[in-house]
Tab-separated table of C-alpha atoms in Angstrom:
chain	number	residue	atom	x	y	z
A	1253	UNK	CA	-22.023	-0.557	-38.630
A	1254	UNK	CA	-21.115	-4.193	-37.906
A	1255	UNK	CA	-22.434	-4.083	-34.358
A	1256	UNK	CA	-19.095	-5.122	-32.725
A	1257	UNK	CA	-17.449	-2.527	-30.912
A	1258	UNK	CA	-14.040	-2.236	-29.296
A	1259	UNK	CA	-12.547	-0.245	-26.558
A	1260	UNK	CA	-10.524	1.617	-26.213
A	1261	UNK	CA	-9.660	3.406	-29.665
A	1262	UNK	CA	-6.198	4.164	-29.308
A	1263	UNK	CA	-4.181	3.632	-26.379
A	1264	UNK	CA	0.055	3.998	-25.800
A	1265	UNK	CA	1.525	1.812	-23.759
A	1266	UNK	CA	5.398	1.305	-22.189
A	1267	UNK	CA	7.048	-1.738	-23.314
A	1268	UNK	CA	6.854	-4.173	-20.111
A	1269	UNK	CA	3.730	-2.791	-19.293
A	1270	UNK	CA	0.245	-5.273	-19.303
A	1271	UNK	CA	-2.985	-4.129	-21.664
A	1272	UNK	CA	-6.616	-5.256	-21.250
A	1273	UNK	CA	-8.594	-4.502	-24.805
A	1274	UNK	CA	-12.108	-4.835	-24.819
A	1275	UNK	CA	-14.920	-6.550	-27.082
A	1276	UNK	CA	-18.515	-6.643	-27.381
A	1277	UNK	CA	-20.228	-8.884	-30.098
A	1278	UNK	CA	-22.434	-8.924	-31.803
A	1279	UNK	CA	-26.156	-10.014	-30.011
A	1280	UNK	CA	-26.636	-13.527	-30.345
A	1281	UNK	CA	-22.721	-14.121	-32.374
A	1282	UNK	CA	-21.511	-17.216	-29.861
A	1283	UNK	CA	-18.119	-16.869	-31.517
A	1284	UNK	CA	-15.476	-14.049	-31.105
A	1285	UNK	CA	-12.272	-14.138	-32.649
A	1286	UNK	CA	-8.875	-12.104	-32.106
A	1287	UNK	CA	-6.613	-10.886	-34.755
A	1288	UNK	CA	-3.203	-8.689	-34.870
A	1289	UNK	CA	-2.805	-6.450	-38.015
A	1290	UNK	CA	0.653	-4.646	-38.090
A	1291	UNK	CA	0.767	-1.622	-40.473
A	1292	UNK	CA	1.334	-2.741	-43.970
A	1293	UNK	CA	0.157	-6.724	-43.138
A	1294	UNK	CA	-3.009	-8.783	-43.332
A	1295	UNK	CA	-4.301	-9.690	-39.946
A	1296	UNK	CA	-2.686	-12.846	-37.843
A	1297	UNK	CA	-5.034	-14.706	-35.933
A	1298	UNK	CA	-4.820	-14.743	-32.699
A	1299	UNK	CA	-6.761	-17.318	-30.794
A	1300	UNK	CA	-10.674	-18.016	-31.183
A	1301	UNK	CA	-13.480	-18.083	-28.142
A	1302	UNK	CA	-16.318	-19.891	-28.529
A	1303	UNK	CA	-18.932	-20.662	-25.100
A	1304	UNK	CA	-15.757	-19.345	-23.086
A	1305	UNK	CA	-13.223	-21.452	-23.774
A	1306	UNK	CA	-10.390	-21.050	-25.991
A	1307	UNK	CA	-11.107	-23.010	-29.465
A	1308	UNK	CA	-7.590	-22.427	-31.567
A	1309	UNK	CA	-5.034	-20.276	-31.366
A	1310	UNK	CA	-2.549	-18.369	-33.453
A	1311	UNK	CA	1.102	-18.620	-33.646
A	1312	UNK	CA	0.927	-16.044	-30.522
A	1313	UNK	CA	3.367	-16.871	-26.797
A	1314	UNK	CA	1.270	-17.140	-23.864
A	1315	UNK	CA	1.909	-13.649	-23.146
A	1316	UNK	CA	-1.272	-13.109	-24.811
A	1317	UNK	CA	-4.469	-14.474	-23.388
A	1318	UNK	CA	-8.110	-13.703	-23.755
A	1319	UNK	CA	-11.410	-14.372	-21.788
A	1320	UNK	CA	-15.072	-14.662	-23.069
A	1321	UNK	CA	-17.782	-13.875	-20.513
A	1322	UNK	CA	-21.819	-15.506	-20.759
A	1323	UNK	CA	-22.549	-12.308	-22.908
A	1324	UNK	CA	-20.197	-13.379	-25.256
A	1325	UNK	CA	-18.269	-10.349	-24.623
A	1326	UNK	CA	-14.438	-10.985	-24.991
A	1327	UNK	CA	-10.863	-9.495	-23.509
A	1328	UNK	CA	-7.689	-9.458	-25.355
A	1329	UNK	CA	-4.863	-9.253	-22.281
A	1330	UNK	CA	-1.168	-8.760	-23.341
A	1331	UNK	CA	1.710	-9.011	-20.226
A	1332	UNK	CA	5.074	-7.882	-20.621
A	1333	UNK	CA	4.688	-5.640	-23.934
A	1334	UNK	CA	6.878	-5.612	-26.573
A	1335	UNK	CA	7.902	-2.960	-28.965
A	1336	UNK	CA	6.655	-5.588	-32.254
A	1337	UNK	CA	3.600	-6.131	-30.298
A	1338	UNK	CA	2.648	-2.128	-31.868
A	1339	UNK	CA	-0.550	-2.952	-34.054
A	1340	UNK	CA	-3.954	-2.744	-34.777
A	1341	UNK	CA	-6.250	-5.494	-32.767
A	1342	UNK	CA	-8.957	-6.445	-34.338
A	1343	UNK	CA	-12.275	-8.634	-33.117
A	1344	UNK	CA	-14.537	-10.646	-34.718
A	1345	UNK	CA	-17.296	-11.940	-34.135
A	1346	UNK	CA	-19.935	-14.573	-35.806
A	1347	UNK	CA	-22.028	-17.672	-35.049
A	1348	UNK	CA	-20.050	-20.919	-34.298
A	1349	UNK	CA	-19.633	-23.227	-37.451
A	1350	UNK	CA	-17.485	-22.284	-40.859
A	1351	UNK	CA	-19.117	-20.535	-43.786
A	1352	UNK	CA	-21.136	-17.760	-41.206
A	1353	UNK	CA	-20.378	-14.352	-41.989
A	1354	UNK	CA	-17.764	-12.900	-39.463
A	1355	UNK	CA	-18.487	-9.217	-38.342
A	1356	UNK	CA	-15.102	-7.019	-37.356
A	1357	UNK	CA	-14.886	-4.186	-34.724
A	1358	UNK	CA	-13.008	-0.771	-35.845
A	1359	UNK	CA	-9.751	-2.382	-34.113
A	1360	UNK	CA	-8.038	-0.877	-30.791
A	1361	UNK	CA	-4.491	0.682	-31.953
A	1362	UNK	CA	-1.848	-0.263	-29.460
A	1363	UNK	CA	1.134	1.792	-29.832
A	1364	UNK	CA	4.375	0.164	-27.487
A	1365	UNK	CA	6.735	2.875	-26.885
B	1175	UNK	CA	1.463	-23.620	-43.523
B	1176	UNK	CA	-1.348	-22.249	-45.287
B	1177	UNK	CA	0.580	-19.138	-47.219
B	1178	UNK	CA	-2.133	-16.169	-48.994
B	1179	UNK	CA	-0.679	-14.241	-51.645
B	1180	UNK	CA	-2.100	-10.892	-53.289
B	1181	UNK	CA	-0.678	-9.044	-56.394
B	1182	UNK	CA	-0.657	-6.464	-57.119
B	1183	UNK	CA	0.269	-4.762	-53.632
B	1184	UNK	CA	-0.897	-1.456	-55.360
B	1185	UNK	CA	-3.111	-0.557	-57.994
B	1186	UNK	CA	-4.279	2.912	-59.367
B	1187	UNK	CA	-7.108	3.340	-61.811
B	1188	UNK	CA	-9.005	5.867	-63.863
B	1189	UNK	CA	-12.700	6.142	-63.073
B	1190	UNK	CA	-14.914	3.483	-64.781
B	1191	UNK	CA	-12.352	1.440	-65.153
B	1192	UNK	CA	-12.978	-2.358	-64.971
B	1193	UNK	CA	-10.412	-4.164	-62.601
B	1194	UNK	CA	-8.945	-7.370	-61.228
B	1195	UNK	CA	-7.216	-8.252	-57.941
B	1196	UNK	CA	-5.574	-11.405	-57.564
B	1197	UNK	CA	-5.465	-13.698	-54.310
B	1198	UNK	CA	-3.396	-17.468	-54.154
B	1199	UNK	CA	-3.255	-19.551	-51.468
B	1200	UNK	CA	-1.047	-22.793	-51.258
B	1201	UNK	CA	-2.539	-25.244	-49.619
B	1202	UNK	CA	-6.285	-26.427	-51.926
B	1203	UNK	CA	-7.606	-28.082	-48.674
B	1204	UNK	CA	-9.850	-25.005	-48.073
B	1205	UNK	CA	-13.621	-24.614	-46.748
B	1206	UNK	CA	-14.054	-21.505	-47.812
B	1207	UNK	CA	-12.376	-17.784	-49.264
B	1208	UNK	CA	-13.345	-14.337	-47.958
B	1209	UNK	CA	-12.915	-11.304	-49.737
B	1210	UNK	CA	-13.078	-8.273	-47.289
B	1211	UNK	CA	-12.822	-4.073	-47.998
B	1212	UNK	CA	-10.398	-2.330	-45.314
B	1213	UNK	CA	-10.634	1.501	-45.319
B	1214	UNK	CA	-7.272	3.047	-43.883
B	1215	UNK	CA	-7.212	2.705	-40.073
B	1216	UNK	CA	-10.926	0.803	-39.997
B	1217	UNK	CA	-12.138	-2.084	-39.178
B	1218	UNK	CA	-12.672	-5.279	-41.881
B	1219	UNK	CA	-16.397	-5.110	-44.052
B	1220	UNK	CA	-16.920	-8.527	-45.950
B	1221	UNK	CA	-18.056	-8.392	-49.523
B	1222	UNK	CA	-18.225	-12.212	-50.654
B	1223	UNK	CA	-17.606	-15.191	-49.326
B	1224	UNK	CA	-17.550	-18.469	-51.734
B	1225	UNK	CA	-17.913	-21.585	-50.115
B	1226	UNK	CA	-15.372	-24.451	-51.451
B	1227	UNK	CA	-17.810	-25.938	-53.885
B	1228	UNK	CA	-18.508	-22.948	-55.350
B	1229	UNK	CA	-17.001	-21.116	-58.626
B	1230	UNK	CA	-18.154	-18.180	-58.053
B	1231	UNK	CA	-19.782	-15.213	-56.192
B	1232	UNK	CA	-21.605	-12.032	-57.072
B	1233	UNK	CA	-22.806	-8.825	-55.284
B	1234	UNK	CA	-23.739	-5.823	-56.882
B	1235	UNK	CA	-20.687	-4.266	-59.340
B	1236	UNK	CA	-18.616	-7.294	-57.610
B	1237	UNK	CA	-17.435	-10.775	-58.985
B	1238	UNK	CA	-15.544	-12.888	-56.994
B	1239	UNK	CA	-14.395	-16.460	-58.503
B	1240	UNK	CA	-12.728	-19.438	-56.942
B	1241	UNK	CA	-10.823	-22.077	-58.439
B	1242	UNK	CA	-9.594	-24.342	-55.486
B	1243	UNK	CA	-7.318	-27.057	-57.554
B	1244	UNK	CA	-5.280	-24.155	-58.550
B	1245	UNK	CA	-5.191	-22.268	-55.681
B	1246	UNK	CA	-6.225	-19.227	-57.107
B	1247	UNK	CA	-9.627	-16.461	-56.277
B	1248	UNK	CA	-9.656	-12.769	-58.293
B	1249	UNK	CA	-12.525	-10.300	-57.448
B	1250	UNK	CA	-13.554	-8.360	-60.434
B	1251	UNK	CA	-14.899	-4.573	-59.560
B	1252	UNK	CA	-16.754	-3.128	-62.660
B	1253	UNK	CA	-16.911	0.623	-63.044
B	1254	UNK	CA	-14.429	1.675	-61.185
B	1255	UNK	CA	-15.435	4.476	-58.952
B	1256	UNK	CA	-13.108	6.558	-56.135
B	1257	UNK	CA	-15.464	5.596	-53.367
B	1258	UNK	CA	-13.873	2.237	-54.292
B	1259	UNK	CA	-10.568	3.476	-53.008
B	1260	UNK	CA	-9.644	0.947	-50.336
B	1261	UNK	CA	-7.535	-2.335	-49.424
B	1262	UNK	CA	-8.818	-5.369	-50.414
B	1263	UNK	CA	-8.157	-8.735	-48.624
B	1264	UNK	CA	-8.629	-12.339	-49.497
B	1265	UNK	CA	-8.831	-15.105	-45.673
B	1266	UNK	CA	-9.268	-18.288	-46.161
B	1267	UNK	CA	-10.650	-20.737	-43.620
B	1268	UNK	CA	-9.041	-24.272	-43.623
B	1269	UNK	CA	-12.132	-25.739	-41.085
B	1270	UNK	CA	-9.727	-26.388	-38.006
B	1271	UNK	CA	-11.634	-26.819	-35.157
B	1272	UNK	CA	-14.945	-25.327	-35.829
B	1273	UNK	CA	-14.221	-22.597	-38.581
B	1274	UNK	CA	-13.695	-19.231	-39.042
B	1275	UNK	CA	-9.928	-19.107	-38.064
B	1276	UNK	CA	-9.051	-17.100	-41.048
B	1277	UNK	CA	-5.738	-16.481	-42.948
B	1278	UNK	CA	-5.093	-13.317	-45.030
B	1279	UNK	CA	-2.993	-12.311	-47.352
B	1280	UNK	CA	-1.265	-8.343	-47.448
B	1281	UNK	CA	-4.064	-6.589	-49.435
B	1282	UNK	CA	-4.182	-4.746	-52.605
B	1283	UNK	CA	-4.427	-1.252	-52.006
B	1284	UNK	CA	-6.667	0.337	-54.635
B	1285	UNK	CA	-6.855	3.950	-55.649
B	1286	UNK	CA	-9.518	4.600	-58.095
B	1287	UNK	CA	-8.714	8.155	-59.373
B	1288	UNK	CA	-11.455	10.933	-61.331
């Protein structure tokens, strides 16, 4: 039990279609990160929040965006789906600085049909 | 482009068996390397982390060693046992813009059989 959870689960979605996935931290981690795992793959970073605002970002379009609210809570938002964009998305969070430990949620699985 | 490498992809093992997975990563300029445990269709659990100074990192039946100039990091698991069975990943964190921005490589997936 990390303390991070993620919402929904599992969810199935229609290619062109927008999702909203859902992150809570854990209580005092500043930092929440975003990462896409496709079956088979290591995770692909996404983009990083840190005191809401974006710090880094993946090799992702802007199709993908995120938000971090004063809880530190996070949102993962993905417009015009894609059938590649099938995967397991995973959050992370940890206090800001390298070398912290980084705590992972049990991942959302988006399936683009 | 920071590349992470892990052979073998798959590994099955008796019970009690001692073991080594392999991780490589191109580029030395790293802060830090990660080993995490992935259970099929969970979430990541880390098990070591050795900062870039470091050789080396224990916990428990686990030994994970770093040698940066080479670009290499194994994790030794002693006494194999099936609650072992799981994919292991190696991240590491080049320091760009605050930290923890991770890259993995595929996993090993280990099967430790009775």
């Amino acid at each position: 039990e990390t303390g991070v959870t993620q919402s929904p689960t599992h969810l199935i979605k229609t290619r062109g279609q927008q999702v909203t996935l859902r992150c809570s931290s854990q209580s005092g981690h500043n930092t929440v990160s975003w990462y896409q795992q496709a079956l088979g793959q290591g995770p692909q970073f996404i983009f990083q929040y840190y005191r809401e605002e974006e710090n880094g970002r993946g090799n992702f379009p802007p199709r993908f965006s995120g938000l971090q609210f004063p809880n530190y809570s996070s949102e993962l938002n993905v417009n015009a789906l894609e059938l590649d964009d099938s995967a397991l998305y995973l959050c992370a969070s940890s206090l800001s600085g390298a070398g912290n430990t980084i705590y992972f949620g049990e991942g959302s699985w988006l399936t683009v049909v | 482009k920071q590349e992470v490498t892990q052979i073998p992809a798959a590994l099955s093992v008796p019970e009690g068996e001692n073991l080594v997975l392999n991780c490589s990563f191109t580029d030395s300029a790293i802060y830090n390397l990660q080993w995490f445990r992935q259970d099929p269709g969970k979430g990541l659990t880390s098990l070591l982390l050795i900062q870039s100074s470091q050789r080396e990192q224990t916990s428990g039946r686990l030994n994970a060693s770093l040698d940066k100039s080479s670009g290499r990091s194994t994790l030794y698991i002693a006494a194999s046992q099936p609650g072992d069975s799981a994919t292991y990943l190696c991240a590491v964190d080049i320091l760009t813009g605050g930290g923890n921005k991770l890259t993995f490589g595929t996993g090993t997936q280990l099967k430790v059989e009775l």
